[in-house]
PDB file of N, CA and C in Angstrom:
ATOM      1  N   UNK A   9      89.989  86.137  87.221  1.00 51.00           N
ATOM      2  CA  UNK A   9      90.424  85.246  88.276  1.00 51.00           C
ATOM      3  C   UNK A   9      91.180  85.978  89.361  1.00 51.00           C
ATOM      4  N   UNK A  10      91.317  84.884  90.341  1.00 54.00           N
ATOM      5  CA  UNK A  10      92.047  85.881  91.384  1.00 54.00           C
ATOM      6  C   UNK A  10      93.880  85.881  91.727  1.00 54.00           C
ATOM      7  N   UNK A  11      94.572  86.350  91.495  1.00 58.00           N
ATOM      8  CA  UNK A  11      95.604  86.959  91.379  1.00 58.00           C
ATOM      9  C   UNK A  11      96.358  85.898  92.605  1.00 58.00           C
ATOM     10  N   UNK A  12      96.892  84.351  92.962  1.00 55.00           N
ATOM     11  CA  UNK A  12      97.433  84.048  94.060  1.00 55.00           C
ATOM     12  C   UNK A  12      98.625  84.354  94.089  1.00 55.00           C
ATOM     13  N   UNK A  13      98.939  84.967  95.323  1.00 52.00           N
ATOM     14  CA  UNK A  13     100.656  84.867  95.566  1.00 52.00           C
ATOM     15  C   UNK A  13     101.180  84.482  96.798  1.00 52.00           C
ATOM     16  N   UNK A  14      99.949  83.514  97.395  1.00 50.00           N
ATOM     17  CA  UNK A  14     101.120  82.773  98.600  1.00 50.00           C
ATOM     18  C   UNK A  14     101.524  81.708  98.123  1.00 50.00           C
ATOM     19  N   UNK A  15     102.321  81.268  99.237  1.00 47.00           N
ATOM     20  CA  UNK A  15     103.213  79.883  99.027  1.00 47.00           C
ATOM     21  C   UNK A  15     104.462  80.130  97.749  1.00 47.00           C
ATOM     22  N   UNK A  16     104.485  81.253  97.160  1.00 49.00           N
ATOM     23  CA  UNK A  16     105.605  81.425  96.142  1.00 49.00           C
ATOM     24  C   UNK A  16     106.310  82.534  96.268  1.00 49.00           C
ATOM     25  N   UNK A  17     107.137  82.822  98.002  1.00 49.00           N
ATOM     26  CA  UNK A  17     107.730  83.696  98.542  1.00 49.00           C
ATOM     27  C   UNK A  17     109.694  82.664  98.156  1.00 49.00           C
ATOM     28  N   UNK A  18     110.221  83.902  97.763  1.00 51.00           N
ATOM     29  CA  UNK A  18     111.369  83.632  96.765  1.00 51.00           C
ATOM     30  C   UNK A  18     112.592  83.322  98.239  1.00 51.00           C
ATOM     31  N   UNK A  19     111.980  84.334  99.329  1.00 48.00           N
ATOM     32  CA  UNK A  19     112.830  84.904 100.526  1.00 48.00           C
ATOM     33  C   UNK A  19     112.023  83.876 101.610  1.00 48.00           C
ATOM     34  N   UNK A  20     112.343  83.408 102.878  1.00 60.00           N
ATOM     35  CA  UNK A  20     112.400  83.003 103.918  1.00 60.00           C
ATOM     36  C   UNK A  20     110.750  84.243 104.624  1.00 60.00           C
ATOM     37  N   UNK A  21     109.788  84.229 104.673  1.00 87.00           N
ATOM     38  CA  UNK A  21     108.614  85.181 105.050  1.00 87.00           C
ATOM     39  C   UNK A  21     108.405  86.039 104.301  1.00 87.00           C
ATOM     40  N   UNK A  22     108.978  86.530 103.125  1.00 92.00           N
ATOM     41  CA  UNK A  22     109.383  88.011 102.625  1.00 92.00           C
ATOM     42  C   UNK A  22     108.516  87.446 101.049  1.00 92.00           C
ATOM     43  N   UNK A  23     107.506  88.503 100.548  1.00 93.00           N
ATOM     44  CA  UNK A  23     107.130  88.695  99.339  1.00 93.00           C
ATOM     45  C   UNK A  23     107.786  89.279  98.674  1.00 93.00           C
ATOM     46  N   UNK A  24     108.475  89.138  97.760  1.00 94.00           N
ATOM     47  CA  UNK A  24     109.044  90.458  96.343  1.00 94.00           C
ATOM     48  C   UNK A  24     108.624  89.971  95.321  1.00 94.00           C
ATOM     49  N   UNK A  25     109.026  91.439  94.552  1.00 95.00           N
ATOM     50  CA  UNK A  25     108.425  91.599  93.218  1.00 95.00           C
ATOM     51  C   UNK A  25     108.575  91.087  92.389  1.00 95.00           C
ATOM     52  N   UNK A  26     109.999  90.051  92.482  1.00 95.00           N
ATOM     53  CA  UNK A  26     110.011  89.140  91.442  1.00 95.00           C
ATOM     54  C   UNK A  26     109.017  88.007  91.779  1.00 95.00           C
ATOM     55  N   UNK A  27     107.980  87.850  93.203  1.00 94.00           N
ATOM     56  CA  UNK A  27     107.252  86.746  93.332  1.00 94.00           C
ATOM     57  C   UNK A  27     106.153  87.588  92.963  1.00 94.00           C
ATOM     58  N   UNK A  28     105.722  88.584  92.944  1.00 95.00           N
ATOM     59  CA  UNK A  28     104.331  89.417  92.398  1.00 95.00           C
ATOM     60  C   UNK A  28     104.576  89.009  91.061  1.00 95.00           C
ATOM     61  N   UNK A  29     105.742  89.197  89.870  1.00 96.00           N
ATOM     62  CA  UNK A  29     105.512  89.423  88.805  1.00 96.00           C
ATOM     63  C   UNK A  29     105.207  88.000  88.583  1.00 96.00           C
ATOM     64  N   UNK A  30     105.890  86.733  89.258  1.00 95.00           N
ATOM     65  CA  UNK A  30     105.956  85.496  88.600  1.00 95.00           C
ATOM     66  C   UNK A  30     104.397  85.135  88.495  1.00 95.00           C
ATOM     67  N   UNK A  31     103.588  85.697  89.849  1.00 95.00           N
ATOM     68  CA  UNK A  31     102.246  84.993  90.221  1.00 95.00           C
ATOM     69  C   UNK A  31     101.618  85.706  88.802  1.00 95.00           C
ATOM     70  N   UNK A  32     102.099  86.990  88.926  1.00 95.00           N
ATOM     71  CA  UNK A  32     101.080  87.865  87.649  1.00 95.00           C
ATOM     72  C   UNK A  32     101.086  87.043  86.251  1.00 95.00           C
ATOM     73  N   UNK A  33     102.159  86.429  85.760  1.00 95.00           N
ATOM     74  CA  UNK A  33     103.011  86.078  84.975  1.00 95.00           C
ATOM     75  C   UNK A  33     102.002  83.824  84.833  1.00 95.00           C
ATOM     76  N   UNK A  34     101.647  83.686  85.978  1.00 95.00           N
ATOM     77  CA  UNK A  34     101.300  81.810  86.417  1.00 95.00           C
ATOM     78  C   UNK A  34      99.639  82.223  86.103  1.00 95.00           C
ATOM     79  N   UNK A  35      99.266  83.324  86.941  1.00 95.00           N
ATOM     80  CA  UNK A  35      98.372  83.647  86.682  1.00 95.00           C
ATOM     81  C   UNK A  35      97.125  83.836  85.626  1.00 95.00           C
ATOM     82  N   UNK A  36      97.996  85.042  85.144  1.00 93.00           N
ATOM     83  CA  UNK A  36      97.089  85.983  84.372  1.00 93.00           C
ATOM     84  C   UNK A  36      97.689  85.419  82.827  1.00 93.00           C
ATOM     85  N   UNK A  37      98.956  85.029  82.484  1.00 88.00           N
ATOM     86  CA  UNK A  37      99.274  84.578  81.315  1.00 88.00           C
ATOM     87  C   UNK A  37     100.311  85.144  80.982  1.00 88.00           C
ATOM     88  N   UNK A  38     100.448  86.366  81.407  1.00 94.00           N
ATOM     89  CA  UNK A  38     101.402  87.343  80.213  1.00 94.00           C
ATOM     90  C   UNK A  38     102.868  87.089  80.642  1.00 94.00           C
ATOM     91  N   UNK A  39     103.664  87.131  79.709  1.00 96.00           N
ATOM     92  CA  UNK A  39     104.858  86.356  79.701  1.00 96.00           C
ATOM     93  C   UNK A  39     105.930  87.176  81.088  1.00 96.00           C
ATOM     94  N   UNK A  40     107.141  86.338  81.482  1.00 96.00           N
ATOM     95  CA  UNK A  40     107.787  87.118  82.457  1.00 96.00           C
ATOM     96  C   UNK A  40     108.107  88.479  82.684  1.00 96.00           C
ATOM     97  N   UNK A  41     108.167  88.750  81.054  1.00 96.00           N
ATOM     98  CA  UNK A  41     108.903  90.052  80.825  1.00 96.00           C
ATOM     99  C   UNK A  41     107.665  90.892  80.924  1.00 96.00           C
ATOM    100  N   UNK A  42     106.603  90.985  80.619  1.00 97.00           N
ATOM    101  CA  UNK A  42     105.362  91.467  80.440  1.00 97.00           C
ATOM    102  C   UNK A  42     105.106  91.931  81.657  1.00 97.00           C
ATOM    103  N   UNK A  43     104.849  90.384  82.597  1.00 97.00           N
ATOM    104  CA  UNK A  43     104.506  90.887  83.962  1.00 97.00           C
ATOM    105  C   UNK A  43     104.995  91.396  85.002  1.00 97.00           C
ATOM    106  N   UNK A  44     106.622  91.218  85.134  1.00 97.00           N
ATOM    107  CA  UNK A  44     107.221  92.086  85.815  1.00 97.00           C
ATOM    108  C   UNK A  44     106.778  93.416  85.310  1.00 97.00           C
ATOM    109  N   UNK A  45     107.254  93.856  84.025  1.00 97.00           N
ATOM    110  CA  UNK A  45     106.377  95.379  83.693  1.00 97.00           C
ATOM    111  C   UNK A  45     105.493  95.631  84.211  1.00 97.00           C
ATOM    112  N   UNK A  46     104.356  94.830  84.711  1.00 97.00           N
ATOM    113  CA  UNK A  46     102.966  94.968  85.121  1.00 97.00           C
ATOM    114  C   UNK A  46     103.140  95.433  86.730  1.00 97.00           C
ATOM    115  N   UNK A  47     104.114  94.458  87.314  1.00 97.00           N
ATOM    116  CA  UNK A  47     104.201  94.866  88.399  1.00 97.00           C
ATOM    117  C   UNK A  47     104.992  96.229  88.628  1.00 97.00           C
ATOM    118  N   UNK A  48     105.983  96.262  87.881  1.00 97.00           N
ATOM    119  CA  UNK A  48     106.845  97.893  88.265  1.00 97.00           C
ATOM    120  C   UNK A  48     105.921  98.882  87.732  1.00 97.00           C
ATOM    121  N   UNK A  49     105.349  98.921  86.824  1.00 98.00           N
ATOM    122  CA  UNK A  49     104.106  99.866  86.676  1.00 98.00           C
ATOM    123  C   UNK A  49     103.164 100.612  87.565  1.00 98.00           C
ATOM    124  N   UNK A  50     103.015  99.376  88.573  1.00 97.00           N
ATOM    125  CA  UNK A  50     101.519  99.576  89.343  1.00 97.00           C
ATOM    126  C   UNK A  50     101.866 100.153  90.780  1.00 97.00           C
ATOM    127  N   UNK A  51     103.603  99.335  90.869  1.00 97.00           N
ATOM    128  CA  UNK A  51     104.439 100.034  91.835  1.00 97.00           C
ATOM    129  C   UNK A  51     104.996 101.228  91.765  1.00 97.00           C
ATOM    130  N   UNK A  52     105.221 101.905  90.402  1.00 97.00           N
ATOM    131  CA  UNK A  52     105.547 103.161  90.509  1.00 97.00           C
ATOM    132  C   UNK A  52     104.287 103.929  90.322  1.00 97.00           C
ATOM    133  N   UNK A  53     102.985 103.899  89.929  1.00 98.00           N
ATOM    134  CA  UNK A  53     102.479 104.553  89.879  1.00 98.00           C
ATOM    135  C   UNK A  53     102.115 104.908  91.405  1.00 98.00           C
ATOM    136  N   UNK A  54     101.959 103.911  92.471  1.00 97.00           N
ATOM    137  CA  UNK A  54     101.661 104.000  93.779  1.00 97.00           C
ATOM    138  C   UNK A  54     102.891 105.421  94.396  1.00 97.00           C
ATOM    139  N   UNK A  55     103.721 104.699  93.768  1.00 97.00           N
ATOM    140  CA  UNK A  55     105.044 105.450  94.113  1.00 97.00           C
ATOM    141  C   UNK A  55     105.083 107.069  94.093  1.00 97.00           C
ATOM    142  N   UNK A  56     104.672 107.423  92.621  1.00 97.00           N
ATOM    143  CA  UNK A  56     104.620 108.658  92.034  1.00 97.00           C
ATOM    144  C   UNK A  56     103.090 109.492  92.788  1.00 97.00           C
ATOM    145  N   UNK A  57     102.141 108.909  92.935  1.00 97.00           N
ATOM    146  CA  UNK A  57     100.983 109.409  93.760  1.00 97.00           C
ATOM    147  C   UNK A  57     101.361 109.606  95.063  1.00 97.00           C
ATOM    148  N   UNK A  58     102.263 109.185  95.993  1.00 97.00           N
ATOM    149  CA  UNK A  58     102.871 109.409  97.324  1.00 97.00           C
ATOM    150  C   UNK A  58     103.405 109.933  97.503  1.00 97.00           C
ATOM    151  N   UNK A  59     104.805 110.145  96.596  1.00 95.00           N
ATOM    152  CA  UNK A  59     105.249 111.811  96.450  1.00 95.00           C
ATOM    153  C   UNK A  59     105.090 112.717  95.661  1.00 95.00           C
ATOM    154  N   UNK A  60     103.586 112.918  95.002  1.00 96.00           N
ATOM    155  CA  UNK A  60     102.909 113.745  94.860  1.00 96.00           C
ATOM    156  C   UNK A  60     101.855 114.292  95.862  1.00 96.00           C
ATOM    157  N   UNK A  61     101.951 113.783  97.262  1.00 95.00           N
ATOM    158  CA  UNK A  61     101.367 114.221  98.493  1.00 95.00           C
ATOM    159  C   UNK A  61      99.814 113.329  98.643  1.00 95.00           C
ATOM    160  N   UNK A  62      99.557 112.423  97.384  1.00 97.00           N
ATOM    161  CA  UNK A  62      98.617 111.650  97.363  1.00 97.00           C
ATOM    162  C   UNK A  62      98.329 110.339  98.159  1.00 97.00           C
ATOM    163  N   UNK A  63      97.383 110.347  98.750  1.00 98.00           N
ATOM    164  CA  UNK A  63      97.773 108.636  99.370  1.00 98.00           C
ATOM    165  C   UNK A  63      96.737 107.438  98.906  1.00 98.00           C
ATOM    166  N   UNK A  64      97.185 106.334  99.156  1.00 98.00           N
ATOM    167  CA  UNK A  64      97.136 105.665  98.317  1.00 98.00           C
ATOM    168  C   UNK A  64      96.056 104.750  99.200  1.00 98.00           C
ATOM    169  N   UNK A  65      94.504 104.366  98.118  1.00 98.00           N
ATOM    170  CA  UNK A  65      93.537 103.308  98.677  1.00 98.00           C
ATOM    171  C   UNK A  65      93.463 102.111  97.864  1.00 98.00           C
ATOM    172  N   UNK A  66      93.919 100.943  98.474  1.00 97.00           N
ATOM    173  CA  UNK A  66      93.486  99.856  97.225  1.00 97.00           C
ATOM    174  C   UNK A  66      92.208  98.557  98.355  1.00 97.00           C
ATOM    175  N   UNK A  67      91.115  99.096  97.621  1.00 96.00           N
ATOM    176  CA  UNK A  67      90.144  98.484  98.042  1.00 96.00           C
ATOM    177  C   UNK A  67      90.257  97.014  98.957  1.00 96.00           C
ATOM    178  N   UNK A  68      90.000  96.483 100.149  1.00 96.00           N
ATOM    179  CA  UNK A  68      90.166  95.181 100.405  1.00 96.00           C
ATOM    180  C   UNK A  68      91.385  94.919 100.680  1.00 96.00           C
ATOM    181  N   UNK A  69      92.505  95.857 100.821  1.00 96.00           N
ATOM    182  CA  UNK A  69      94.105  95.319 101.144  1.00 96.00           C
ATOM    183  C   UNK A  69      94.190  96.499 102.213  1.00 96.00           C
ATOM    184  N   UNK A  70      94.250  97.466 101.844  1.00 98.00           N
ATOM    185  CA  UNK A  70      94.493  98.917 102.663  1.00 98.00           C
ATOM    186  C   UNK A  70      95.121  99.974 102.306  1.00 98.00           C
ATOM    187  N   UNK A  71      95.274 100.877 103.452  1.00 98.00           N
ATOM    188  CA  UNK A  71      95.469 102.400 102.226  1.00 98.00           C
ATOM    189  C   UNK A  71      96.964 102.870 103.519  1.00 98.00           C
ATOM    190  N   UNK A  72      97.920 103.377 101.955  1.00 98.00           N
ATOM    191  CA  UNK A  72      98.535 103.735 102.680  1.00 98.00           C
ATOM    192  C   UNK A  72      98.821 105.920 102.702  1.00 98.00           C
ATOM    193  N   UNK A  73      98.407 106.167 104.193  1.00 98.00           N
ATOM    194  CA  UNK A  73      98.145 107.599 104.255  1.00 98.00           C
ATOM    195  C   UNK A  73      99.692 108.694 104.687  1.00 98.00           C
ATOM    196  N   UNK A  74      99.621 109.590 103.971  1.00 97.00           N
ATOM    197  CA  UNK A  74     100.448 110.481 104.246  1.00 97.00           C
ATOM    198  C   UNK A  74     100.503 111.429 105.384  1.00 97.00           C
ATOM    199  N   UNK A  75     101.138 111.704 106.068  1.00 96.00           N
ATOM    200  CA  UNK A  75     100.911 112.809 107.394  1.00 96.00           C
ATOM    201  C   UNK A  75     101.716 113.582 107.431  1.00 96.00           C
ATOM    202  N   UNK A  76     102.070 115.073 107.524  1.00 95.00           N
ATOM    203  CA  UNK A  76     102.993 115.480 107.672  1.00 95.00           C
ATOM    204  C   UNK A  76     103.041 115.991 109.212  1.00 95.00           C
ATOM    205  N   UNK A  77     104.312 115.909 109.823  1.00 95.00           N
ATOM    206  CA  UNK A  77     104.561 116.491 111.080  1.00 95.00           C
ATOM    207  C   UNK A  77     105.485 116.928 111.404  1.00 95.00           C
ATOM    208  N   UNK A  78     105.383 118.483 112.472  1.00 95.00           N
ATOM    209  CA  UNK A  78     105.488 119.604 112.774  1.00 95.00           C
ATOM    210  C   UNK A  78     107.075 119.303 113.266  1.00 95.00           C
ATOM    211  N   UNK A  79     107.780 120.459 113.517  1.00 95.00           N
ATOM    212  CA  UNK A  79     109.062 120.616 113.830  1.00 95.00           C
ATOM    213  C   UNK A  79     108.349 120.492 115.242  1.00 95.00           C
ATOM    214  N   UNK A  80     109.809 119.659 116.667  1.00 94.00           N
ATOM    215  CA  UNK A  80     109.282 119.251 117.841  1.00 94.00           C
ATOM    216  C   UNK A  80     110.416 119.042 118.192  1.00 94.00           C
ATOM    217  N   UNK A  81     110.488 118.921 119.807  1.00 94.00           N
ATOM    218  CA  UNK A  81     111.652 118.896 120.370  1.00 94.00           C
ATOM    219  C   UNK A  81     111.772 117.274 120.751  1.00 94.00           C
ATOM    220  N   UNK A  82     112.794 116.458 120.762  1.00 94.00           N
ATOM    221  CA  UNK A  82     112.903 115.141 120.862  1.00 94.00           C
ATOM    222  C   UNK A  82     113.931 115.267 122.247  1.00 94.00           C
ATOM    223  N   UNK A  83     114.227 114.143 122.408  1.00 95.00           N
ATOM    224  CA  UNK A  83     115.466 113.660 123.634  1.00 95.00           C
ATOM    225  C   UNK A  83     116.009 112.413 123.154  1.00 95.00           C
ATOM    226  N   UNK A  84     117.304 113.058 123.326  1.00 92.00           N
ATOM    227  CA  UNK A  84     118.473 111.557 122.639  1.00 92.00           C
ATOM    228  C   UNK A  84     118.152 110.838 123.715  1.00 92.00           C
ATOM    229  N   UNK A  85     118.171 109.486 123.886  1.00 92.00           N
ATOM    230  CA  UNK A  85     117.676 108.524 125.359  1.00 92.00           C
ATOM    231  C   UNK A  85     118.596 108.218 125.651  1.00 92.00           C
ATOM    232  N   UNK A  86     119.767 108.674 125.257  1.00 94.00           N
ATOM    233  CA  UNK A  86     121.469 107.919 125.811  1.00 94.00           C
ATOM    234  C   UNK A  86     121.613 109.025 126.949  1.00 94.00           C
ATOM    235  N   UNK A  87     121.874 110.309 125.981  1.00 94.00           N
ATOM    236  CA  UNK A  87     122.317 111.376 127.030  1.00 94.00           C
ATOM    237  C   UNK A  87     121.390 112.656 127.801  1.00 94.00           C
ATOM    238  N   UNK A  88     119.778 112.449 127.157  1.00 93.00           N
ATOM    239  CA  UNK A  88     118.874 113.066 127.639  1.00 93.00           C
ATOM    240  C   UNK A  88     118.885 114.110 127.446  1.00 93.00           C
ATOM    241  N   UNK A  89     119.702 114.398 126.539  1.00 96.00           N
ATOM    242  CA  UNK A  89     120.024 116.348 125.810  1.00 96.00           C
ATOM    243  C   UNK A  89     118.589 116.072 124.736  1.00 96.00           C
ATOM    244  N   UNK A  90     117.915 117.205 124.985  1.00 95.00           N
ATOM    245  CA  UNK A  90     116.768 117.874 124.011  1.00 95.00           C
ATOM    246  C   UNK A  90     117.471 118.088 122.510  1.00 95.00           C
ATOM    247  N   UNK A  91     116.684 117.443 121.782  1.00 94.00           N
ATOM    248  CA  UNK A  91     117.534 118.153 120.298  1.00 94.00           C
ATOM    249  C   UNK A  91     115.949 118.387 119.375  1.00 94.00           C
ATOM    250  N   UNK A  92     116.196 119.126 118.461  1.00 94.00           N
ATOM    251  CA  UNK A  92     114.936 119.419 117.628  1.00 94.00           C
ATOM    252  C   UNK A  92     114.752 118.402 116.939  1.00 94.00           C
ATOM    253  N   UNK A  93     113.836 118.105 116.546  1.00 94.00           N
ATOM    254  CA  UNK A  93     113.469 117.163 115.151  1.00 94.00           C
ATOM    255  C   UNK A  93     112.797 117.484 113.912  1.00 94.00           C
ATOM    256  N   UNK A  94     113.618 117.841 112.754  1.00 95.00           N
ATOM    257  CA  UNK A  94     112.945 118.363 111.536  1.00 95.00           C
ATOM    258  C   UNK A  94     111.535 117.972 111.549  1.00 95.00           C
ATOM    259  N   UNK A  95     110.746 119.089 110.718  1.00 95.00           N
ATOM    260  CA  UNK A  95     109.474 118.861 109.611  1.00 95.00           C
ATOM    261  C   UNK A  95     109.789 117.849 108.963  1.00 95.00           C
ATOM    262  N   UNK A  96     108.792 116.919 108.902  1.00 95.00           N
ATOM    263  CA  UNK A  96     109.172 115.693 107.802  1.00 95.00           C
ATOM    264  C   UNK A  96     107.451 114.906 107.536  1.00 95.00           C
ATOM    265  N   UNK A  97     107.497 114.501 106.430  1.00 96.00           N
ATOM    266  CA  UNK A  97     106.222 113.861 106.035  1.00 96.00           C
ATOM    267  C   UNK A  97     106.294 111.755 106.229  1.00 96.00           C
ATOM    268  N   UNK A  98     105.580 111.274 107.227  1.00 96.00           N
ATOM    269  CA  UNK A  98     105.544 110.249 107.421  1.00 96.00           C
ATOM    270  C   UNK A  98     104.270 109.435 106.424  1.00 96.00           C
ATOM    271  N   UNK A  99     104.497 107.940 106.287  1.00 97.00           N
ATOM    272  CA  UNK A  99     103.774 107.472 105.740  1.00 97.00           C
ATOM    273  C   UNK A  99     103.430 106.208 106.353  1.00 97.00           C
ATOM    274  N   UNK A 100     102.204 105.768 106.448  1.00 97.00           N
ATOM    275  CA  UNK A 100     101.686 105.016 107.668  1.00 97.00           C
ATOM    276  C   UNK A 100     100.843 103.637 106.512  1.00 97.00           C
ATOM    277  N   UNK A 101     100.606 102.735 107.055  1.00 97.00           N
ATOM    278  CA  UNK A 101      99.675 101.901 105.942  1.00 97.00           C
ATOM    279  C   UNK A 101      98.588 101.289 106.897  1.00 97.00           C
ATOM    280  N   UNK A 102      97.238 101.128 106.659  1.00 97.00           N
ATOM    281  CA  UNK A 102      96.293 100.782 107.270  1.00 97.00           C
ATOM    282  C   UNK A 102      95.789  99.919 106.461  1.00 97.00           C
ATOM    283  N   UNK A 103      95.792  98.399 107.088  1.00 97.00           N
ATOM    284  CA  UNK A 103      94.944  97.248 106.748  1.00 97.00           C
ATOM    285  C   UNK A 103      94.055  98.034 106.491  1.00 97.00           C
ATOM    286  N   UNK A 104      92.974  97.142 105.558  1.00 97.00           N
ATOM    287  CA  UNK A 104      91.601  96.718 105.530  1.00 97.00           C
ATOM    288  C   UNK A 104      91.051  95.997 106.794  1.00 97.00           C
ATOM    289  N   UNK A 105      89.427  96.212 106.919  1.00 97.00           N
ATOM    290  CA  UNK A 105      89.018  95.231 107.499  1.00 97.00           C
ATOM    291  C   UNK A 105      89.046  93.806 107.348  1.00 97.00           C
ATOM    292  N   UNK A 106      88.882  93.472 105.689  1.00 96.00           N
ATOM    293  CA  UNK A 106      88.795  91.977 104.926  1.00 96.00           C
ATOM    294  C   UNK A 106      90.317  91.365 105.978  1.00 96.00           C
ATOM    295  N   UNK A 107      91.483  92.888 105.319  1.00 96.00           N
ATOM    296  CA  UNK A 107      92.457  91.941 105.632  1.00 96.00           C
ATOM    297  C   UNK A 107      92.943  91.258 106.439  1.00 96.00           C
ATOM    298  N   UNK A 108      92.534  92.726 108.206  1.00 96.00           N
ATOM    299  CA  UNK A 108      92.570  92.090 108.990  1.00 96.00           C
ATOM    300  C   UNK A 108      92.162  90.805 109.527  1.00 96.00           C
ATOM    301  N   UNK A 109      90.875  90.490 108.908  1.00 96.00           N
ATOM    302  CA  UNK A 109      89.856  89.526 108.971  1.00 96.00           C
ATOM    303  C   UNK A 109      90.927  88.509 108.492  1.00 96.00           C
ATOM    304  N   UNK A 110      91.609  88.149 107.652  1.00 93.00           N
ATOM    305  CA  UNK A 110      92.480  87.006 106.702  1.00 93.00           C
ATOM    306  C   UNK A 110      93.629  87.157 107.699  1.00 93.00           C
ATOM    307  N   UNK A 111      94.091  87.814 107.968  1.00 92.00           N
ATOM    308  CA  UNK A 111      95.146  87.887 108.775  1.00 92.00           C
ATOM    309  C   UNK A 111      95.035  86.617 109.621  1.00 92.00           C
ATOM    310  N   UNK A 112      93.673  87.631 110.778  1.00 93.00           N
ATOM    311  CA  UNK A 112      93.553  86.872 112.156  1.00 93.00           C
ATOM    312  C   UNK A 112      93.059  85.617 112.021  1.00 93.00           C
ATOM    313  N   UNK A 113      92.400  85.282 111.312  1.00 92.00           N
ATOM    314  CA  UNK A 113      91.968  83.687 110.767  1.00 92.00           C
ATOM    315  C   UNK A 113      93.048  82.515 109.890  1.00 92.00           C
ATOM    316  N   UNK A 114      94.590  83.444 109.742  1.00 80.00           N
ATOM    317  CA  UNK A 114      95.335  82.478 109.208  1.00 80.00           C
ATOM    318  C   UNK A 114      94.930  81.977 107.943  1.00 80.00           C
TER     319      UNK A 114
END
């Protein structure tokens, strides 16, 4: 079956994991304690593949990709002094098409 988790946002717009585990939990059967596990599981494994330099595709939702970028010179916008900006690895997330598709159709 399919996994619902709208309409059972705990926060004011905001999904969390205690509303992933409950849906997993209304859902799929397995008891609270079970499915929260299910959910911190699936979240750390995402977790542990991302800073292992891996990025992450989940079919039909979207993938989220790793980039790393170069040491560069920035400008504070207050005082317009040049300052460097460390090497640092960014992480970006790209819809799906489906999703966009669900998105824009509400």
């Amino acid at each position: 079956g399919t996994l619902r988790v709208g309409m059972v946002m705990s926060e004011a717009g905001t999904l969390t994991r205690a509303d992933l585990a409950d849906a997993v939990h209304r859902s799929v059967g397995l008891s609270r304690s079970e499915s929260a596990d299910l959910v911190e599981s699936v979240l750390g494994h995402m977790c542990d593949a991302l800073s292992d330099g891996e990025n992450v595709k989940i079919s039909g939702f979207g993938r989220f990709i790793l980039r790393d970028k170069g040491e560069r010179i920035g400008r504070n916008p207050k005082t317009g002094v040049e300052v460097p900006i460390t090497p640092r690895r960014v992480m970006t997330f790209r819809a799906s098409q489906l999703l966009k598709e669900r998105i824009a159709n509400g």
